């Protein structure tokens, strides 16, 4: 079956612009996660959805970042007034989350965001 | 806050050599530990998951161990191949939404 997909694969924007990044999780996965990976670093947690609701958004760096998952499937990460420091690879993952101890998150290929 | 450290940051070995990657974490209250592989421009692929009650997991030429009390894990790769070249990431799960990653070890296997 299809894995997690993310669009676009690359996004170049200018400082101050608004961007949207999309994630299509694996069908049937109720849990969805967004991470940000800066160059030379491991992914860092941004936000977690269980179904349609944001169960934990404590990783969002500030109020310029927002994410939605209106129908419990596709999710969109929205960044307002982009800054050069927002440049990174944004990764999406999904999982079934039946049992945390055995749960595996499946990752998409990521969106590389470059803010000029 | 959980901190995950991976040593070495980069490793270069000749083809056929056995190697060990190291991961350490500061808080032993974990549900599991996972090893991922990341290829340039691609997402992460899960290699092995060790539950907190387990000591090791094996998949083909890969063997991962976990010593939760000391906060350490190792990934052993036997008979390395050029196709094993990638960045290997260790991550510990501390909750439904809490997956903490190390900075990775970049492995190069020289033909």
PDB file of C-alpha atoms in Angstrom, chain B residues 9-101:
ATOM      1  CA  UNK B   9      28.947  11.503  14.427  1.00  0.00           C
ATOM      2  CA  UNK B  10      30.503   9.967  11.327  1.00  0.00           C
ATOM      3  CA  UNK B  11      32.108   6.650  10.527  1.00  0.00           C
ATOM      4  CA  UNK B  12      33.874   5.326   7.446  1.00  0.00           C
ATOM      5  CA  UNK B  13      34.649   1.626   7.094  1.00  0.00           C
ATOM      6  CA  UNK B  14      35.784  -0.733   4.309  1.00  0.00           C
ATOM      7  CA  UNK B  15      33.229  -3.115   2.873  1.00  0.00           C
ATOM      8  CA  UNK B  16      32.839  -6.360   4.804  1.00  0.00           C
ATOM      9  CA  UNK B  17      33.763  -4.921   8.187  1.00  0.00           C
ATOM     10  CA  UNK B  18      31.522  -5.348  11.223  1.00  0.00           C
ATOM     11  CA  UNK B  19      30.671  -2.120  13.051  1.00  0.00           C
ATOM     12  CA  UNK B  20      28.891  -0.755  16.100  1.00  0.00           C
ATOM     13  CA  UNK B  21      26.934   2.472  16.455  1.00  0.00           C
ATOM     14  CA  UNK B  22      26.258   3.865  19.907  1.00  0.00           C
ATOM     15  CA  UNK B  23      23.295   5.688  21.404  1.00  0.00           C
ATOM     16  CA  UNK B  24      22.809   7.000  24.930  1.00  0.00           C
ATOM     17  CA  UNK B  25      19.818   8.636  26.592  1.00  0.00           C
ATOM     18  CA  UNK B  26      19.410  10.487  29.870  1.00  0.00           C
ATOM     19  CA  UNK B  27      16.010   9.329  31.155  1.00  0.00           C
ATOM     20  CA  UNK B  28      15.384   5.586  31.442  1.00  0.00           C
ATOM     21  CA  UNK B  29      11.578   6.000  31.632  1.00  0.00           C
ATOM     22  CA  UNK B  30      10.980   4.928  28.041  1.00  0.00           C
ATOM     23  CA  UNK B  31       8.433   2.779  26.224  1.00  0.00           C
ATOM     24  CA  UNK B  32      10.806   1.726  23.482  1.00  0.00           C
ATOM     25  CA  UNK B  33      13.883   2.622  21.494  1.00  0.00           C
ATOM     26  CA  UNK B  34      14.058   2.618  17.721  1.00  0.00           C
ATOM     27  CA  UNK B  35      16.830   2.717  15.190  1.00  0.00           C
ATOM     28  CA  UNK B  36      16.050   4.477  11.903  1.00  0.00           C
ATOM     29  CA  UNK B  37      17.914   4.830   8.661  1.00  0.00           C
ATOM     30  CA  UNK B  38      17.826   8.064   6.662  1.00  0.00           C
ATOM     31  CA  UNK B  39      19.065   8.338   3.089  1.00  0.00           C
ATOM     32  CA  UNK B  40      19.811  11.766   1.575  1.00  0.00           C
ATOM     33  CA  UNK B  41      16.633  13.550   0.528  1.00  0.00           C
ATOM     34  CA  UNK B  42      14.428  10.811   1.904  1.00  0.00           C
ATOM     35  CA  UNK B  43      12.408  10.175   5.002  1.00  0.00           C
ATOM     36  CA  UNK B  44      13.230   7.848   7.842  1.00  0.00           C
ATOM     37  CA  UNK B  45      12.893   4.081   7.630  1.00  0.00           C
ATOM     38  CA  UNK B  46      12.450   2.116  10.844  1.00  0.00           C
ATOM     39  CA  UNK B  47      15.034  -0.651  11.173  1.00  0.00           C
ATOM     40  CA  UNK B  48      14.467  -2.102  14.637  1.00  0.00           C
ATOM     41  CA  UNK B  49      12.240  -1.377  17.623  1.00  0.00           C
ATOM     42  CA  UNK B  50      13.170  -2.627  21.091  1.00  0.00           C
ATOM     43  CA  UNK B  51      10.496  -2.474  23.768  1.00  0.00           C
ATOM     44  CA  UNK B  52      11.613  -1.319  27.213  1.00  0.00           C
ATOM     45  CA  UNK B  53      11.225  -4.866  28.563  1.00  0.00           C
ATOM     46  CA  UNK B  54      13.453  -6.355  25.856  1.00  0.00           C
ATOM     47  CA  UNK B  55      17.230  -6.606  25.662  1.00  0.00           C
ATOM     48  CA  UNK B  56      17.774  -6.939  21.925  1.00  0.00           C
ATOM     49  CA  UNK B  57      16.224  -7.295  18.501  1.00  0.00           C
ATOM     50  CA  UNK B  58      17.655  -8.755  15.302  1.00  0.00           C
ATOM     51  CA  UNK B  59      16.821  -8.272  11.660  1.00  0.00           C
ATOM     52  CA  UNK B  60      19.102  -9.842   9.083  1.00  0.00           C
ATOM     53  CA  UNK B  61      22.587  -8.395   9.497  1.00  0.00           C
ATOM     54  CA  UNK B  62      21.387  -5.892  12.106  1.00  0.00           C
ATOM     55  CA  UNK B  63      21.298  -6.432  15.843  1.00  0.00           C
ATOM     56  CA  UNK B  64      20.246  -3.789  18.337  1.00  0.00           C
ATOM     57  CA  UNK B  65      20.685  -4.057  22.088  1.00  0.00           C
ATOM     58  CA  UNK B  66      19.142  -2.048  24.907  1.00  0.00           C
ATOM     59  CA  UNK B  67      20.393  -1.507  28.457  1.00  0.00           C
ATOM     60  CA  UNK B  68      17.667   0.688  29.857  1.00  0.00           C
ATOM     61  CA  UNK B  69      19.148   1.052  33.322  1.00  0.00           C
ATOM     62  CA  UNK B  70      22.376   2.524  31.972  1.00  0.00           C
ATOM     63  CA  UNK B  71      20.649   4.473  29.202  1.00  0.00           C
ATOM     64  CA  UNK B  72      22.505   2.844  26.335  1.00  0.00           C
ATOM     65  CA  UNK B  73      21.798   1.105  23.059  1.00  0.00           C
ATOM     66  CA  UNK B  74      24.029  -0.229  20.324  1.00  0.00           C
ATOM     67  CA  UNK B  75      23.337  -1.081  16.703  1.00  0.00           C
ATOM     68  CA  UNK B  76      25.593  -3.795  15.341  1.00  0.00           C
ATOM     69  CA  UNK B  77      25.906  -4.155  11.568  1.00  0.00           C
ATOM     70  CA  UNK B  78      27.581  -7.327  10.347  1.00  0.00           C
ATOM     71  CA  UNK B  79      29.491  -7.653   7.081  1.00  0.00           C
ATOM     72  CA  UNK B  80      28.851  -4.073   6.000  1.00  0.00           C
ATOM     73  CA  UNK B  81      27.973  -3.309   2.361  1.00  0.00           C
ATOM     74  CA  UNK B  82      28.131  -0.072   0.331  1.00  0.00           C
ATOM     75  CA  UNK B  83      24.318  -0.049   0.356  1.00  0.00           C
ATOM     76  CA  UNK B  84      24.439   0.380   4.126  1.00  0.00           C
ATOM     77  CA  UNK B  85      25.805   3.900   3.642  1.00  0.00           C
ATOM     78  CA  UNK B  86      23.290   6.274   5.226  1.00  0.00           C
ATOM     79  CA  UNK B  87      22.652   8.227   8.395  1.00  0.00           C
ATOM     80  CA  UNK B  88      21.482   6.109  11.320  1.00  0.00           C
ATOM     81  CA  UNK B  89      19.258   7.735  13.917  1.00  0.00           C
ATOM     82  CA  UNK B  90      18.388   6.482  17.368  1.00  0.00           C
ATOM     83  CA  UNK B  91      15.115   7.592  18.999  1.00  0.00           C
ATOM     84  CA  UNK B  92      13.485   6.906  22.361  1.00  0.00           C
ATOM     85  CA  UNK B  93       9.723   6.927  22.927  1.00  0.00           C
ATOM     86  CA  UNK B  94       8.601   8.416  26.220  1.00  0.00           C
ATOM     87  CA  UNK B  95       4.899   8.835  25.464  1.00  0.00           C
ATOM     88  CA  UNK B  96       2.238   8.706  22.767  1.00  0.00           C
ATOM     89  CA  UNK B  97       3.659  11.781  21.156  1.00  0.00           C
ATOM     90  CA  UNK B  98       7.145  11.957  22.548  1.00  0.00           C
ATOM     91  CA  UNK B  99       9.823  10.563  20.248  1.00  0.00           C
ATOM     92  CA  UNK B 100      13.250  12.049  20.973  1.00  0.00           C
ATOM     93  CA  UNK B 101      15.945  11.668  18.336  1.00  0.00           C
TER      94      UNK B 101
END
